[in-house]
Coordinates of C-alpha atoms and ligand atoms in Angstrom, one line a residue:
X1264 CA 264.1 -93.2 114.9
X1265 CA 263.2 -89.9 116.1
X1266 CA 261.0 -90.0 113.5
X1267 CA 258.6 -92.4 114.9
X1268 CA 258.4 -90.2 118.5
X1269 CA 257.9 -87.3 116.3
X1270 CA 255.0 -89.0 114.5
X1271 CA 253.0 -90.2 117.6
X1272 CA 253.5 -86.3 119.1
X1273 CA 251.3 -85.3 116.5
X1274 CA 248.8 -88.0 115.7
X1275 CA 248.1 -87.4 119.3
X1276 CA 247.7 -83.4 119.2
X1277 CA 245.6 -84.7 115.6
X1278 CA 243.0 -86.6 117.0
X1279 CA 240.6 -84.1 118.7
X1280 CA 241.1 -82.1 115.5
X1281 CA 239.7 -84.8 113.5
X1282 CA 237.1 -85.8 116.4
X1283 CA 235.6 -82.2 116.3
X1284 CA 234.7 -82.0 112.5
X1285 CA 232.6 -84.8 112.4
X1286 CA 229.1 -84.1 114.0
X1287 CA 229.3 -80.7 110.8
X1288 CA 227.8 -83.1 108.5
X1289 CA 225.0 -84.7 110.1
X1290 CA 223.9 -88.3 109.4
X1291 CA 227.3 -90.0 108.6
X1292 CA 230.5 -89.3 108.6
X1293 CA 233.1 -92.3 109.1
X1294 CA 236.5 -91.3 110.0
X1295 CA 239.6 -92.1 108.5
X1296 CA 242.0 -91.7 111.1
X1297 CA 245.5 -91.6 110.3
X1298 CA 247.4 -93.1 113.3
X1299 CA 244.8 -94.7 115.4
X1300 CA 246.9 -98.0 115.8
X1301 CA 249.5 -96.2 117.5
X1302 CA 247.0 -94.3 120.1
X1303 CA 245.6 -96.6 122.3
X1304 CA 245.4 -94.4 125.1
X1305 CA 243.1 -92.0 123.0
X1306 CA 239.8 -93.3 122.7
X1307 CA 237.4 -92.5 119.4
X1308 CA 234.3 -91.8 120.7
X1309 CA 231.9 -92.3 117.4
X1310 CA 229.5 -89.9 117.5
X1311 CA 227.3 -90.4 114.5
X1312 CA 227.4 -94.2 113.6
X1313 CA 226.9 -96.5 111.3
X1314 CA 223.5 -96.5 110.0
X1315 CA 224.6 -100.1 108.2
X1316 CA 225.4 -101.1 111.7
X1317 CA 228.5 -103.6 112.6
X1318 CA 227.9 -107.4 111.6
X1319 CA 230.2 -108.5 109.0
X1320 CA 228.1 -111.3 108.4
X1321 CA 226.1 -111.5 104.7
X1322 CA 222.3 -112.7 104.2
X1323 CA 221.1 -113.3 100.9
X1324 CA 219.6 -110.1 99.4
X1325 CA 215.7 -110.7 99.5
X1326 CA 214.4 -107.6 97.4
X1327 CA 213.5 -107.7 94.3
X1328 CA 215.0 -105.0 91.8
X1329 CA 212.6 -103.9 89.1
X1330 CA 213.7 -103.4 85.6
X1331 CA 217.4 -105.5 86.4
X1332 CA 218.0 -107.1 82.6
X1333 CA 218.4 -103.7 81.3
X1334 CA 220.7 -102.4 83.6
X1335 CA 224.5 -102.6 83.9
X1336 CA 226.3 -103.7 86.7
X1337 CA 229.2 -101.6 88.7
X1338 CA 230.7 -103.6 91.9
X1339 CA 233.0 -100.4 93.7
X1340 CA 235.0 -101.4 96.7
X1341 CA 236.9 -99.4 98.8
X1342 CA 236.6 -96.3 102.2
X1343 CA 235.0 -93.5 103.1
X1344 CA 236.0 -91.7 100.1
X1345 CA 233.8 -94.2 98.3
X1346 CA 231.1 -94.7 100.7
X1347 CA 227.0 -94.8 100.2
X1348 CA 226.1 -96.9 103.5
X1349 CA 225.2 -99.3 101.1
X1350 CA 223.5 -102.4 103.2
X1351 CA 223.4 -105.7 100.5
X1352 CA 220.5 -106.9 103.2
X1353 CA 218.5 -104.0 102.2
X1354 CA 216.9 -103.0 99.1
X1355 CA 219.1 -103.6 95.8
X1356 CA 220.1 -101.4 93.2
X1357 CA 216.8 -100.3 91.2
X1358 CA 214.9 -98.4 88.4
X1359 CA 213.9 -96.0 91.1
X1360 CA 217.4 -95.9 93.3
X1361 CA 220.2 -97.2 91.3
X1362 CA 222.3 -97.5 94.9
X1363 CA 219.6 -99.2 96.2
X1364 CA 220.0 -98.2 99.2
X1365 CA 220.5 -95.8 101.5
X1366 CA 218.0 -93.5 99.3
X1367 CA 220.4 -91.7 96.5
X1368 CA 223.4 -90.2 96.7
X1369 CA 223.9 -92.1 100.3
X1370 CA 225.6 -91.3 103.3
X1371 CA 229.2 -90.3 101.6
X1372 CA 232.1 -89.0 104.3
X1373 CA 231.4 -84.4 103.3
X1374 CA 227.5 -85.0 102.5
X1375 CA 225.9 -84.7 98.8
X1376 CA 227.1 -86.9 96.1
X1377 CA 230.9 -88.3 95.9
X1378 CA 232.1 -89.9 92.8
X1379 CA 230.3 -92.6 92.9
X1380 CA 226.9 -91.1 92.7
X1381 CA 227.8 -88.7 89.7
X1382 CA 229.4 -91.5 87.7
X1383 CA 225.9 -93.8 88.5
X1384 CA 223.8 -90.7 88.3
X1385 CA 225.2 -88.0 85.8
X1386 CA 228.1 -89.1 84.3
X1387 CA 227.4 -92.9 83.1
X1388 CA 227.4 -94.0 79.8
X1389 CA 223.9 -96.4 80.9
X1390 CA 221.8 -97.4 83.2
X1391 CA 223.9 -98.6 86.2
X1392 CA 222.7 -100.4 89.0
X1393 CA 226.1 -100.0 91.3
X1394 CA 226.2 -102.2 94.9
X1395 CA 228.6 -100.0 96.9
X1396 CA 229.9 -102.1 99.5
X1397 CA 232.9 -99.2 100.2
X1398 CA 232.7 -98.5 104.2
X1399 CA 234.3 -95.8 105.9
X1400 CA 238.1 -96.0 107.4
X1401 CA 238.7 -99.7 105.5
X1402 CA 242.2 -100.9 105.2
X1403 CA 242.9 -103.9 103.1
X1404 CA 243.5 -106.2 105.5
X1405 CA 242.8 -105.0 109.1
X1406 CA 245.9 -107.9 110.0
X1407 CA 248.1 -105.7 108.1
X1408 CA 246.7 -102.0 109.2
X1409 CA 244.5 -102.0 112.0
X1410 CA 241.1 -99.8 111.5
X1411 CA 240.7 -96.9 113.7
X1412 CA 237.8 -99.2 114.7
X1413 CA 237.3 -102.8 115.0
X1414 CA 234.2 -103.2 113.0
X1415 CA 235.3 -101.8 110.2
X1416 CA 234.4 -103.4 107.0
X1417 CA 238.1 -103.9 105.1
X1418 CA 238.7 -104.6 101.5
X1419 CA 238.6 -108.3 102.6
X1420 CA 235.3 -108.3 104.3
X1421 CA 234.0 -106.1 101.4
X1422 CA 235.1 -108.6 98.8
X1423 CA 233.8 -111.5 101.2
X1424 CA 231.0 -109.9 101.2
X1425 CA 230.3 -109.7 97.7
X1426 CA 231.5 -113.3 97.3
X1427 CA 229.0 -114.8 99.8
X1428 CA 226.0 -112.8 98.5
X1429 CA 225.7 -111.7 94.7
X1430 CA 228.7 -113.2 93.4
X1431 CA 226.9 -116.3 92.5
X1432 CA 225.0 -113.9 90.2
X1433 CA 221.5 -114.6 91.2
X1434 CA 218.0 -113.2 89.8
X1435 CA 218.2 -110.2 91.9
X1436 CA 221.4 -109.2 90.2
X1437 CA 221.8 -110.8 86.6
X1438 CA 225.3 -109.6 85.9
X1439 CA 227.8 -111.3 83.5
X1440 CA 231.3 -111.1 82.9
X1441 CA 230.6 -108.2 80.1
X1442 CA 227.6 -106.4 81.8
X1443 CA 229.9 -105.9 85.3
X1444 CA 232.5 -103.6 86.5
X1445 CA 234.0 -103.8 89.2
X1446 CA 236.6 -101.3 91.3
X1447 CA 238.6 -100.6 94.1
X1448 CA 240.0 -97.2 95.2
X1449 CA 242.0 -98.0 98.8
X1450 CA 244.9 -97.3 100.2
X1451 CA 244.2 -94.1 101.7
X1452 CA 243.9 -95.4 105.4
X1453 CA 246.1 -97.8 105.0
X1454 CA 248.9 -96.0 104.1
X1455 CA 247.9 -92.7 106.4
X1456 CA 247.5 -95.7 109.7
X1457 CA 251.2 -96.8 108.5
X1458 CA 253.6 -93.9 106.7
X1459 CA 255.5 -93.4 110.2
X1460 CA 256.1 -96.3 111.0
X1461 CA 259.5 -97.7 111.5
X1462 CA 260.6 -100.8 108.8
X1463 CA 260.7 -100.8 104.9
X1464 CA 257.7 -98.9 103.6
X1465 CA 258.4 -99.8 100.2
X1466 CA 258.4 -103.9 101.1
X1467 CA 255.4 -103.3 102.8
X1468 CA 253.5 -101.6 100.0
X1469 CA 254.0 -105.2 98.3
X1470 CA 252.9 -106.9 101.4
X1471 CA 249.8 -104.6 101.0
X1472 CA 249.0 -105.2 97.1
X1473 CA 250.1 -108.7 97.5
X1474 CA 246.6 -108.8 99.4
X1475 CA 245.3 -106.5 97.8
X1476 CA 245.2 -108.7 94.5
X1477 CA 244.4 -111.6 96.1
X1478 CA 241.1 -110.4 96.5
X1479 CA 241.3 -108.8 93.2
X1480 CA 241.9 -112.5 92.0
X1481 CA 238.8 -114.0 93.5
X1482 CA 236.6 -111.0 91.6
X1483 CA 237.9 -112.3 88.5
X1484 CA 237.5 -116.3 89.5
X1485 CA 234.2 -115.1 90.2
X1486 CA 233.6 -113.9 86.9
X1487 CA 234.7 -110.3 86.9
X1488 CA 236.9 -109.2 83.5
X1489 CA 236.3 -105.5 83.4
X1490 CA 238.5 -104.0 86.4
X1491 CA 238.7 -99.9 87.4
X1492 CA 241.5 -98.9 89.8
X1493 CA 242.3 -95.6 91.4
X1494 CA 245.3 -95.0 93.4
X1495 CA 245.9 -93.1 96.5
X1496 CA 245.4 -89.5 96.2
X1497 CA 247.7 -86.9 98.1
X1498 CA 246.3 -87.0 101.6
X1499 CA 249.7 -85.5 102.0
X1500 CA 247.8 -82.0 100.9
X1501 CA 244.7 -82.2 103.4
X1502 CA 244.1 -80.2 105.9
X1503 CA 244.9 -82.9 108.5
X1504 CA 247.9 -83.4 107.2
X1505 CA 248.8 -79.6 106.1
X1506 CA 248.4 -79.1 110.3
X1507 CA 251.3 -81.5 110.4
X1508 CA 255.2 -80.8 110.4
X1509 CA 256.9 -80.3 106.4
X1510 CA 258.4 -83.9 107.7
X1511 CA 255.3 -85.7 108.2
X1512 CA 253.9 -84.5 104.7
X1513 CA 257.0 -85.2 102.5
X1514 CA 257.6 -88.8 104.0
X1515 CA 254.0 -90.1 103.6
X1516 CA 254.0 -88.5 99.8
X1517 CA 257.1 -90.0 99.4
X1518 CA 255.3 -93.5 100.7
X1519 CA 252.3 -92.8 98.5
X1520 CA 254.3 -92.1 95.4
X1521 CA 255.5 -96.0 96.0
X1522 CA 252.4 -97.1 96.1
X1523 CA 251.0 -95.8 93.5
X1524 CA 254.2 -97.0 91.0
X1525 CA 253.9 -100.3 92.3
X1526 CA 249.7 -100.5 92.2
X1527 CA 250.6 -99.3 88.1
X1528 CA 252.9 -102.5 88.0
X1529 CA 250.4 -104.9 89.7
X1530 CA 248.0 -103.8 87.5
X1531 CA 249.1 -104.6 84.2
X1532 CA 250.4 -108.0 85.7
X1533 CA 247.1 -108.9 86.8
X1534 CA 245.6 -108.0 83.3
X1535 CA 248.8 -109.9 81.9
X1536 CA 248.4 -113.5 83.7
X1537 CA 244.5 -113.0 84.0
X1538 CA 243.5 -113.6 80.1
X1539 CA 240.3 -111.6 79.1
X1540 CA 240.6 -108.9 81.7
X1541 CA 240.1 -105.6 81.2
X1542 CA 241.8 -102.4 83.3
X1543 CA 241.7 -99.2 83.6
X1544 CA 243.7 -96.6 86.0
X1545 CA 242.1 -93.6 87.6
X1546 CA 245.2 -91.9 88.6
X1547 CA 243.2 -89.4 91.4
X1548 CA 246.1 -88.5 92.9
X1549 CA 247.4 -86.2 89.3
X1550 CA 243.4 -85.1 89.3
X1551 CA 243.8 -84.2 93.1
X1552 CA 246.9 -82.4 92.5
X1553 CA 245.7 -80.7 89.3
X1554 CA 242.5 -79.1 91.0
X1555 CA 244.7 -78.3 94.0
X1556 CA 247.7 -76.4 92.2
X1557 CA 245.2 -74.3 90.7
X1558 CA 242.0 -74.1 92.8
X1559 CA 240.5 -70.9 91.7
X1560 CA 240.1 -72.6 88.5
X1561 CA 237.7 -74.9 89.4
X1562 CA 235.8 -72.9 91.5
X1563 CA 237.5 -73.3 94.6
X1564 CA 239.0 -70.8 97.2
X1565 CA 242.0 -71.9 97.5
X1566 CA 243.9 -75.3 97.7
X1567 CA 243.5 -75.5 101.7
X1568 CA 240.3 -75.0 103.6
X1569 CA 237.7 -76.9 104.1
X1570 CA 234.1 -76.6 104.5
X1571 CA 230.0 -77.0 103.4
X1572 CA 230.3 -74.1 101.4
X1573 CA 230.9 -74.7 97.4
X1574 CA 233.5 -73.1 96.9
X1575 CA 235.6 -75.9 99.6
X1576 CA 237.8 -78.3 97.6
X1577 CA 237.9 -80.1 100.7
X1578 CA 234.6 -80.7 102.8
X1579 CA 236.4 -81.6 106.0
X1580 CA 240.0 -82.2 106.7
X1581 CA 240.8 -85.4 105.1
X1582 CA 237.9 -85.7 102.6
X1583 CA 237.0 -84.0 99.5
X1584 CA 233.9 -82.2 99.2
X1585 CA 230.8 -83.3 96.9
X1586 CA 232.1 -80.3 94.9
X1587 CA 235.3 -81.6 93.8
X1588 CA 234.1 -85.1 93.9
X1589 CA 231.9 -83.8 90.6
X1590 CA 234.8 -83.3 88.9
X1591 CA 236.2 -86.6 90.0
X1592 CA 233.2 -88.4 88.6
X1593 CA 233.5 -86.5 85.7
X1594 CA 236.6 -87.7 84.6
X1595 CA 236.2 -91.1 85.8
X1596 CA 232.6 -91.1 84.0
X1597 CA 233.7 -89.6 80.5
X1598 CA 237.7 -90.0 80.0
X1599 CA 238.5 -93.1 81.9
X1600 CA 235.8 -94.7 81.5
X1601 CA 234.7 -93.0 77.6
X1602 CA 233.7 -95.4 75.3
X1603 CA 232.7 -98.3 77.4
X1604 CA 229.2 -99.1 78.5
X1605 CA 229.1 -98.1 82.3
Ligands
NAG1882 C1 222.5 -104.3 107.0 O1 221.0 -104.6 107.8 C2 221.1 -105.6 108.8 C3 219.8 -105.3 108.8 O2 219.0 -104.3 109.3 C4 222.2 -105.4 109.7 O3 221.2 -106.6 110.6 C5 223.0 -105.7 109.3 O4 224.1 -105.6 110.3 C6 223.5 -104.6 108.2 N1 225.1 -105.2 107.4 C7 225.8 -104.2 107.7 C8 227.1 -104.5 107.2 O5 225.9 -103.0 108.1
NAG1883 C1 222.3 -92.7 83.6 O1 222.0 -92.9 85.4 C2 220.4 -92.4 85.8 C3 220.0 -92.4 87.1 O2 219.7 -94.2 86.9 C4 219.5 -93.3 84.6 O3 217.8 -92.0 84.6 C5 219.8 -92.7 83.0 O4 218.9 -92.8 82.0 C6 221.2 -93.1 83.0 N1 221.6 -92.5 82.1 C7 222.2 -93.5 80.4 C8 222.6 -92.6 79.7 O5 221.6 -94.4 81.0

């Protein structure tokens, strides 16, 4: 019980610090604020509003990409670690811009290309048209973990957006089961906004993962057969969390560990239950850990500083920099997806 009150105290203290960082990154910064659900007295001014607005309604795409027939397709879902600011009602991915809109590499959490940009444009194994539904602050289901702002498009919203737009394989987006990759990197906010709660955290991870894989099942039912998953990185080692108590860090680390173990089992069970499925797992937790344990080997000053310089692993206090994302994109493109068409 005392753990709960300690957590609430540190969360209130932490919020202004998070917000203080947001203007540094210009046009786009969607926050993943831990604990926003429990800090009702704290207002969260969004100094850099989402350029893609706040509507949750999806309408059919109207633009026509060129050379679509030669491309392979990538449908990505996630949070600020993956967001590029794509709006399905704007121009779709095309030969001049493989992410459709906004201009490549899009609006990432810390500026510059994130791993999605690097996989799409640098470490791609073919021409990829990337439909990136990822949305900053996303949780799996807003009814399970409240996002920092009600307008955030959850994984549930993102999958619904896909299902109501290009899932039907319109002429503008001629994807097939064999040329399309589906990917999900989610959980940072689900855990960041809930790890300190009372109750059985392991059972709650099961609840989260059931909701998660009900959505993956919908993607399979729509024709998806190739799935890339990423587990939850060690956000307990983010500068935001390093400013908190060792107990808070250890607790979050343990919740992440349990979630990731269960995620791996869920992926196996999903593949076993659905014929024709091919799954890939990018162990983001392992890659972050490897780099953070030996930052200078990767050109980073240390594991704890953050900023916009090229020798920073962290671009701000809760998100890796574009320089770190380059390593992630390289691993995904050249190792996890090696020998695939993506
Ligand atoms: C996408 O852009 C349209 C038109 O500008 C806007 O109405 C809509 O709200 C945007 N959608 C999202 C999800 O931001
Ligand atoms: C990778 O993507 C870029 C940008 O769309 C494209 O120009 C390039 O041809 C692609 N690489 C391969 C191997 O197809």
